[in-house]
Short mmCIF file of C-alpha atoms in Angstrom, two decimals:
data_model
loop_
_atom_site.label_atom_id
_atom_site.label_comp_id
_atom_site.label_asym_id
_atom_site.label_seq_id
_atom_site.Cartn_x
_atom_site.Cartn_y
_atom_site.Cartn_z
CA MET A 1355 23.74 -16.12 18.95
CA ARG A 1356 20.51 -14.29 19.61
CA PRO A 1357 17.36 -16.44 19.58
CA GLU A 1358 15.99 -14.01 16.99
CA THR A 1359 18.11 -12.29 14.34
CA TRP A 1360 17.35 -9.56 11.80
CA GLN A 1361 18.93 -10.36 8.42
CA LEU A 1362 19.22 -7.52 5.89
CA THR A 1363 19.81 -7.76 2.16
CA ASP A 1364 19.53 -5.79 -1.07
CA ASP A 1365 18.91 -9.01 -3.01
CA LEU A 1366 15.22 -9.37 -3.83
CA ASP A 1367 15.48 -13.02 -4.83
CA ASP A 1368 17.28 -13.88 -1.60
CA PHE A 1369 14.64 -12.03 0.40
CA LEU A 1370 11.74 -13.75 -1.34
CA ALA A 1371 13.39 -17.16 -0.93
CA ARG A 1372 13.41 -16.60 2.82
CA ALA A 1373 10.29 -14.48 3.33
CA GLY A 1374 7.97 -15.46 0.49
CA GLY A 1375 6.18 -18.21 2.38
CA PHE A 1376 5.82 -16.03 5.44
CA LEU A 1377 4.31 -13.15 3.46
CA ARG A 1378 1.90 -15.46 1.66
CA SER A 1379 0.80 -17.04 4.93
CA ARG A 1380 -1.18 -13.89 5.84
CA PRO A 1381 -1.94 -12.13 2.55
CA ALA A 1382 -4.29 -9.50 3.99
CA PRO A 1383 -2.01 -7.90 6.63
CA HIS A 1384 0.98 -8.48 4.34
CA THR A 1385 -0.69 -6.95 1.27
CA VAL A 1386 1.78 -4.07 0.92
CA PRO A 1387 5.05 -6.06 0.98
CA LEU A 1388 3.46 -8.68 -1.26
CA THR A 1389 2.47 -6.16 -3.93
CA VAL A 1390 5.65 -4.08 -3.56
CA THR A 1391 7.96 -7.06 -4.05
CA ASP A 1392 5.85 -8.37 -6.94
CA THR A 1393 6.11 -4.96 -8.62
CA LEU A 1394 9.88 -4.86 -8.13
CA ARG A 1395 10.21 -8.37 -9.54
CA ARG A 1396 8.25 -7.44 -12.64
CA HIS A 1397 9.56 -3.92 -13.27
CA GLY A 1398 12.99 -3.73 -11.69
CA LEU A 1399 14.50 -2.62 -8.40
CA HIS A 1400 14.32 1.08 -9.27
CA TYR A 1401 10.62 1.18 -10.10
CA TYR A 1402 9.88 3.41 -7.09
CA GLY A 1403 13.01 5.56 -7.25
CA ARG A 1404 16.75 5.68 -7.81
CA GLY A 1405 17.76 4.50 -4.35
CA ALA A 1406 18.58 0.85 -3.74
CA PRO A 1407 15.81 -1.05 -1.92
CA LEU A 1408 16.47 -2.80 1.37
CA PHE A 1409 14.80 -5.98 2.58
CA GLY A 1410 14.93 -7.79 5.88
CA THR A 1411 13.65 -10.78 7.78
CA LEU A 1412 13.53 -11.58 11.46
CA THR A 1413 14.25 -15.26 11.96
CA ALA A 1414 14.08 -17.51 15.01
CA ALA A 1415 16.94 -19.85 15.91
CA ASP A 1416 15.26 -22.65 13.96
CA GLY A 1417 15.00 -20.49 10.83
CA THR A 1418 11.30 -19.64 11.15
CA VAL A 1419 10.55 -16.20 9.75
CA LEU A 1420 8.79 -14.04 12.32
CA ALA A 1421 8.66 -10.63 10.59
CA ALA A 1422 9.82 -8.83 7.47
CA LEU A 1423 10.62 -5.34 6.22
CA THR A 1424 10.87 -3.57 2.88
CA HIS A 1425 12.29 -0.14 2.11
CA THR A 1426 11.94 1.31 -1.38
CA PRO A 1427 13.47 4.82 -1.44
CA PRO A 1428 12.26 7.53 -1.48
CA HIS A 1429 9.41 5.89 0.44
CA GLY A 1430 9.59 4.90 4.07
CA LEU A 1431 10.15 1.66 5.89
CA CYS A 1432 7.32 -0.90 5.71
CA LEU A 1433 7.11 -3.45 8.53
CA THR A 1434 5.00 -6.53 9.16
CA PRO A 1435 3.75 -6.81 12.78
CA VAL A 1436 6.53 -6.86 15.40
CA THR A 1437 6.72 -6.84 19.19
CA PRO A 1438 8.28 -3.89 21.00
CA GLU A 1439 11.40 -6.00 21.65
CA GLN A 1440 11.67 -6.93 17.98
CA ALA A 1441 11.22 -3.28 16.98
CA GLU A 1442 13.96 -2.25 19.40
CA ALA A 1443 16.37 -4.81 17.97
CA LEU A 1444 15.61 -3.65 14.44
CA ALA A 1445 16.08 0.02 15.30
CA GLU A 1446 19.41 -0.81 16.93
CA ARG A 1447 20.57 -2.73 13.85
CA LEU A 1448 19.45 -0.16 11.29
CA ALA A 1449 20.74 2.84 13.23
CA GLY A 1450 24.08 1.12 13.73
CA LEU A 1451 24.41 0.69 9.97
CA GLY A 1452 23.58 4.36 9.33
CA HIS A 1453 20.23 3.86 7.60
CA ARG A 1454 17.72 6.72 7.48
CA PHE A 1455 14.03 6.69 6.68
CA PRO A 1456 11.48 9.46 6.18
CA GLU A 1457 8.77 7.38 7.86
CA VAL A 1458 7.63 3.95 8.95
CA SER A 1459 4.38 2.26 7.98
CA ALA A 1460 3.01 -0.75 9.83
CA GLU A 1461 0.12 -2.13 11.85
CA ARG A 1462 -0.75 0.52 14.44
CA ASP A 1463 1.05 -0.86 17.51
CA SER A 1464 4.06 -2.04 15.52
CA ALA A 1465 4.50 1.36 13.90
CA ALA A 1466 4.34 3.08 17.29
CA ALA A 1467 6.86 0.64 18.77
CA PHE A 1468 9.37 1.17 15.99
CA ALA A 1469 8.89 4.94 16.02
CA ALA A 1470 9.65 5.03 19.75
CA ALA A 1471 12.69 2.77 19.32
CA TRP A 1472 13.97 4.82 16.39
CA ARG A 1473 13.64 8.03 18.40
CA ARG A 1474 15.66 6.50 21.25
CA ARG A 1475 18.36 5.23 18.90
CA THR A 1476 18.69 8.25 16.62
CA GLY A 1477 17.23 11.22 18.47
CA ARG A 1478 14.90 11.92 15.55
CA GLU A 1479 11.43 13.11 16.54
CA ALA A 1480 8.51 10.98 15.39
CA THR A 1481 4.95 12.09 14.77
CA VAL A 1482 1.88 10.33 13.45
CA HIS A 1483 1.51 11.34 9.81
CA ARG A 1484 -1.50 9.24 8.87
CA ARG A 1485 -3.81 6.65 10.44
CA GLN A 1486 -5.26 4.04 8.12
CA ARG A 1487 -7.67 1.13 8.25
CA LEU A 1488 -7.35 -2.00 6.17
CA TYR A 1489 -10.66 -3.41 4.92
CA ARG A 1490 -11.57 -6.75 3.33
CA LEU A 1491 -14.54 -7.14 1.00
CA GLY A 1492 -17.40 -9.23 2.35
CA GLU A 1493 -20.63 -9.30 0.34
CA LEU A 1494 -20.40 -6.66 -2.36
CA THR A 1495 -23.30 -4.22 -2.34
CA PRO A 1496 -23.12 -1.90 -5.38
CA PRO A 1497 -24.63 1.57 -4.90
CA GLU A 1498 -28.33 1.89 -5.66
CA PRO A 1499 -29.29 3.80 -7.60
CA ALA A 1500 -26.12 3.79 -9.65
CA PRO A 1501 -24.92 7.20 -10.81
CA GLU A 1502 -24.99 8.21 -14.44
CA GLY A 1503 -22.27 6.71 -16.58
CA ARG A 1504 -20.51 3.39 -17.08
CA PRO A 1505 -17.19 1.69 -16.32
CA ARG A 1506 -14.37 1.30 -18.83
CA ILE A 1507 -10.87 -0.15 -18.54
CA ALA A 1508 -8.31 2.59 -19.14
CA GLY A 1509 -6.17 2.22 -22.27
CA ALA A 1510 -3.06 3.78 -23.76
CA ALA A 1511 -5.03 6.81 -24.96
CA ASP A 1512 -5.82 7.62 -21.31
CA ARG A 1513 -2.17 7.79 -20.20
CA GLU A 1514 -1.97 11.58 -19.93
CA LEU A 1515 -5.19 11.64 -17.91
CA LEU A 1516 -3.82 8.98 -15.57
CA LEU A 1517 -0.60 10.94 -15.06
CA ARG A 1518 -2.55 14.06 -14.17
CA TRP A 1519 -4.99 12.31 -11.86
CA PHE A 1520 -2.22 10.36 -10.15
CA GLY A 1521 -0.44 13.62 -9.40
CA GLU A 1522 -3.62 15.19 -8.04
CA PHE A 1523 -4.34 12.11 -5.94
CA ALA A 1524 -0.81 12.02 -4.52
CA GLN A 1525 -1.00 15.69 -3.60
CA ALA A 1526 -4.40 15.24 -1.97
CA VAL A 1527 -3.21 12.40 0.28
CA GLY A 1528 0.27 13.79 0.92
CA GLU A 1529 2.15 10.98 -0.81
CA GLY A 1530 4.62 10.63 -3.64
CA ALA A 1531 5.70 14.27 -3.92
CA GLY A 1532 7.90 14.61 -6.96
CA ARG A 1533 7.44 10.99 -8.02
CA ASP A 1534 7.41 10.28 -11.74
CA ALA A 1535 3.96 8.87 -12.43
CA GLY A 1536 5.02 7.41 -15.78
CA PRO A 1537 6.17 4.00 -14.49
CA TRP A 1538 3.03 3.67 -12.40
CA ALA A 1539 0.74 4.47 -15.34
CA ASP A 1540 2.61 2.17 -17.72
CA ALA A 1541 2.58 -0.70 -15.25
CA ARG A 1542 -1.15 -0.36 -14.59
CA LEU A 1543 -1.99 -0.01 -18.28
CA SER A 1544 -0.02 -3.19 -19.04
CA TYR A 1545 -2.60 -5.37 -17.27
CA GLY A 1546 -5.75 -3.27 -17.29
CA GLY A 1547 -5.17 -2.12 -13.72
CA ILE A 1548 -7.18 1.11 -13.88
CA THR A 1549 -10.92 1.41 -14.43
CA LEU A 1550 -12.55 4.72 -15.34
CA TRP A 1551 -16.12 5.74 -14.66
CA GLU A 1552 -17.20 7.80 -17.66
CA ALA A 1553 -20.20 9.80 -18.73
CA ALA A 1554 -22.37 8.78 -21.67
CA ASP A 1555 -20.32 11.03 -23.94
CA GLY A 1556 -17.06 9.36 -22.83
CA THR A 1557 -15.88 12.07 -20.40
CA PRO A 1558 -13.91 10.41 -17.56
CA LEU A 1559 -15.44 11.16 -14.15
CA ALA A 1560 -13.47 9.03 -11.67
CA MET A 1561 -10.96 6.20 -11.52
CA ALA A 1562 -10.16 3.19 -9.37
CA GLY A 1563 -7.15 0.93 -9.65
CA ALA A 1564 -6.35 -2.58 -8.55
CA THR A 1565 -3.03 -4.31 -7.97
CA ARG A 1566 -2.18 -7.56 -9.68
CA GLU A 1567 -3.36 -10.65 -7.86
CA ILE A 1568 -0.68 -12.22 -5.67
CA ALA A 1569 -1.18 -14.80 -2.94
CA GLY A 1570 -4.91 -14.68 -3.68
CA GLN A 1571 -5.28 -11.00 -2.77
CA VAL A 1572 -5.93 -7.86 -4.81
CA ARG A 1573 -5.81 -4.39 -3.30
CA VAL A 1574 -8.00 -1.60 -4.66
CA ALA A 1575 -5.90 1.57 -5.07
CA PRO A 1576 -5.98 4.37 -5.87
CA VAL A 1577 -9.56 5.69 -5.93
CA TYR A 1578 -9.83 9.26 -7.18
CA THR A 1579 -12.50 11.70 -8.28
CA PRO A 1580 -11.58 15.27 -9.30
CA ALA A 1581 -12.74 17.79 -6.71
CA ALA A 1582 -15.36 19.37 -8.98
CA LEU A 1583 -17.04 15.99 -9.56
CA ARG A 1584 -17.22 14.67 -6.01
CA GLY A 1585 -20.42 13.91 -4.14
CA ARG A 1586 -22.18 12.35 -7.12
CA GLY A 1587 -21.49 8.66 -6.45
CA TYR A 1588 -18.78 8.11 -9.06
CA ALA A 1589 -16.15 6.86 -6.58
CA GLY A 1590 -18.54 4.31 -5.11
CA ALA A 1591 -19.61 3.07 -8.52
CA VAL A 1592 -16.11 2.64 -9.91
CA THR A 1593 -14.86 1.03 -6.69
CA ALA A 1594 -17.74 -1.44 -6.79
CA GLU A 1595 -16.91 -2.29 -10.40
CA VAL A 1596 -13.21 -2.86 -9.68
CA SER A 1597 -14.12 -4.97 -6.64
CA ARG A 1598 -16.58 -7.04 -8.67
CA ALA A 1599 -14.03 -7.60 -11.44
CA ALA A 1600 -11.36 -8.72 -8.96
CA ARG A 1601 -13.75 -11.24 -7.44
CA ALA A 1602 -14.82 -12.44 -10.87
CA ALA A 1603 -11.18 -12.94 -11.85
CA GLY A 1604 -10.72 -15.27 -8.88
CA ALA A 1605 -9.27 -13.12 -6.11
CA ALA A 1606 -9.88 -14.76 -2.74
CA GLU A 1607 -9.48 -11.46 -0.90
CA VAL A 1608 -10.19 -7.95 -2.15
CA LEU A 1609 -8.66 -5.32 0.11
CA LEU A 1610 -8.33 -1.58 0.43
CA PHE A 1611 -6.90 1.02 2.80
CA THR A 1612 -8.70 4.14 3.96
CA ASP A 1613 -7.49 7.25 5.72
CA LEU A 1614 -9.19 7.29 9.13
CA ALA A 1615 -9.27 11.08 8.96
CA ASN A 1616 -11.77 10.79 6.09
CA PRO A 1617 -15.12 9.59 7.49
CA THR A 1618 -16.78 9.92 4.08
CA SER A 1619 -14.59 7.31 2.39
CA ASN A 1620 -14.75 4.96 5.39
CA ALA A 1621 -18.54 5.07 5.39
CA LEU A 1622 -18.66 4.60 1.61
CA TYR A 1623 -16.53 1.47 1.58
CA GLN A 1624 -18.49 -0.06 4.45
CA ARG A 1625 -21.71 0.51 2.49
CA LEU A 1626 -20.13 -1.35 -0.42
CA GLY A 1627 -19.47 -4.36 1.82
CA TYR A 1628 -15.92 -3.82 3.09
CA ARG A 1629 -15.21 -4.93 6.65
CA GLU A 1630 -12.42 -3.94 9.02
CA VAL A 1631 -9.27 -6.06 9.19
CA ALA A 1632 -6.76 -3.95 11.17
CA ASP A 1633 -5.61 -0.41 11.81
CA PHE A 1634 -2.28 0.84 10.48
CA ALA A 1635 -0.28 4.00 11.04
CA VAL A 1636 2.43 5.99 9.31
CA TRP A 1637 4.92 7.77 11.59
CA ALA A 1638 7.09 10.50 10.05
CA PHE A 1639 10.61 11.20 11.32
CA GLY A 1640 12.05 14.68 11.66
CA ASP A 1641 15.57 15.65 10.59
#
């Protein structure tokens, strides 16, 4: 028996029974699998798409969980940090079972290690699709002066707006092509998970979302301002409001990801009080 073994399952409850404590032990770097599995538990295994999700844990001989993976088609593989040897073993296991993924997302070095291993095992070319930075909120510093307008929690009457803005946001960041935004909007509306920044006459100007709290962490996402309204401070104001509300509701950690190719957003979030946690990367696989 190998000292470390990757165990794969399509059973969410089984996965959480084995990996739940591990994921909760480091809620910031594990924010994505924590929120993804919580969403699946609340809304069903096909929330993200028709394909069956896959889950996995890497366990030591004594049963200690060392790493975990989630795959929610049509999205890519999401990995917690792994060593190059652990990535190689995973690529060997997944390739041997005939699995395919459009991309892998993980902490920077782990993503690169798996991408290299996957290329060796499958012959599929791998290229960096996106580089991201995970931030954690320190002392919140709202923008001064604040822009015109005020925050408001989005309600059912805003659903069509949310669908449109979600589509525009996904297109802008190169994610979720063809995804039905309805389940996302309905899930967020069910717990007040989207805040709008609106003008005095009620015209929506920007939005920021927040995941449900799990393991003490909340992640701010997405943040979107229509192109014609950018550069006026609305994104900073609505992000500050969502961050404040998460803290006020008891979140121990308020997190967000940025695209490292966008210096404007990185500078904005640092001005608001967000501090670097780790760098992540998304590697895309060719056919």
